[in-house]
Amino acid sequence: MAAALALVAGILAGVLAEAGLPRWSALQHPKKKNTDRCFHHSECFSGCCLMDLDSGGAFCAPRARITMICLPQTKGAINIICPCRVGLRCTSEDLMCSRRCHMI
């Protein structure tokens, strides 16, 4: 049974390749760099699509560095503040202070 399924999958792969259909990897779009316009954080190389209050749109922005204000995680499509870079944790040391990126 498994051999029959493998045979059918191989035949279908060959038929699709001969038909000139693009592979899945060819359909993926490259990630956008910082300052490029975006609609969702998944479009950005940094993983942060930041709201631009001046123009009403959004742009890809770098993640927050150490001691910068941050959000603990990305929620929704567009952020108002970016999450921390890799290796940093978004925490508040005081209830009166906003969250900032700190070393783990």
Coordinates of C-alpha atoms in Angstrom, one line a residue:
M1 CA 0.0 0.0 0.0
A2 CA 2.8 2.4 1.0
A3 CA 4.7 1.6 -2.2
A4 CA 1.6 2.3 -4.3
L5 CA 1.1 5.7 -2.7
A6 CA 4.8 6.5 -3.2
L7 CA 4.5 5.6 -6.9
V8 CA 1.4 7.8 -7.3
A9 CA 3.1 10.7 -5.6
G10 CA 6.2 10.3 -7.8
I11 CA 4.1 10.2 -10.9
L12 CA 2.2 13.4 -9.9
A13 CA 5.4 15.2 -9.0
G14 CA 6.7 14.4 -12.5
V15 CA 3.5 15.5 -14.2
L16 CA 3.5 18.8 -12.3
A17 CA 7.1 19.4 -13.1
E18 CA 6.6 18.7 -16.8
A19 CA 3.5 21.0 -16.9
G20 CA 5.8 23.9 -16.0
L21 CA 4.0 24.7 -12.7
P22 CA 6.1 26.6 -10.2
R23 CA 7.2 24.8 -7.1
W24 CA 6.1 26.0 -3.6
S25 CA 9.4 27.6 -2.9
A26 CA 9.1 29.7 -6.0
L27 CA 5.8 31.1 -4.8
Q28 CA 7.1 32.4 -1.5
H29 CA 8.0 36.1 -1.4
P30 CA 11.2 37.4 0.1
K31 CA 11.0 39.1 3.4
K32 CA 10.9 42.9 3.4
K33 CA 13.7 45.0 4.8
N34 CA 13.4 47.8 7.4
T35 CA 11.5 50.9 6.2
D36 CA 9.6 48.9 3.5
R37 CA 5.8 49.2 3.6
C38 CA 4.0 46.2 5.2
F39 CA 0.6 45.0 6.2
H40 CA 1.5 42.1 8.5
H41 CA 4.5 41.4 10.7
S42 CA 5.1 38.1 8.9
E43 CA 6.1 40.1 5.8
C44 CA 9.1 41.7 7.5
F45 CA 12.6 40.1 7.9
S46 CA 12.6 41.6 11.5
G47 CA 9.2 40.2 12.3
C48 CA 7.9 43.7 13.3
C49 CA 5.4 45.7 11.2
L50 CA 5.2 49.0 13.0
M51 CA 2.3 51.5 12.7
D52 CA 3.2 54.8 11.1
L53 CA 1.0 57.4 12.7
D54 CA 2.1 60.2 10.3
S55 CA 1.1 58.5 7.1
G56 CA -1.5 56.1 8.4
G57 CA 0.3 53.0 7.0
A58 CA 2.9 50.7 8.4
F59 CA 6.5 49.8 7.8
C60 CA 9.0 47.1 8.7
A61 CA 11.1 48.1 11.7
P62 CA 14.0 46.6 13.7
R63 CA 13.2 44.8 16.9
A64 CA 13.8 46.6 20.2
R65 CA 17.4 46.7 21.5
I66 CA 18.5 46.5 25.2
T67 CA 16.7 49.1 27.5
M68 CA 14.3 50.1 24.7
I69 CA 10.5 50.1 25.3
C70 CA 9.0 46.8 24.0
L71 CA 6.0 44.6 23.8
P72 CA 6.3 41.0 25.1
Q73 CA 5.1 39.5 21.8
T74 CA 3.7 40.4 18.4
K75 CA -0.1 40.5 18.4
G76 CA -2.2 41.1 15.4
A77 CA -0.9 42.3 12.0
I78 CA 0.6 45.6 13.0
N79 CA 2.5 46.7 16.2
I80 CA 2.6 50.0 18.0
I81 CA 5.9 48.9 19.7
C82 CA 8.2 46.2 18.5
P83 CA 9.1 43.1 20.5
C84 CA 12.7 42.6 21.7
R85 CA 15.6 41.2 19.7
V86 CA 16.6 37.6 20.1
G87 CA 18.4 37.0 23.5
L88 CA 16.5 39.8 25.2
R89 CA 13.4 39.6 27.4
C90 CA 10.6 42.2 27.6
T91 CA 9.9 42.8 31.3
S92 CA 9.1 45.6 33.7
E93 CA 11.3 46.0 36.8
D94 CA 8.8 48.4 38.4
L95 CA 5.0 48.6 38.2
M96 CA 5.3 52.3 37.4
C97 CA 7.7 51.8 34.5
S98 CA 6.9 50.5 31.0
R99 CA 8.3 47.2 29.8
R100 CA 11.9 47.3 28.4
C101 CA 14.2 44.8 26.9
H102 CA 16.7 43.2 29.3
M103 CA 19.2 40.5 29.1
I104 CA 17.8 37.0 29.8

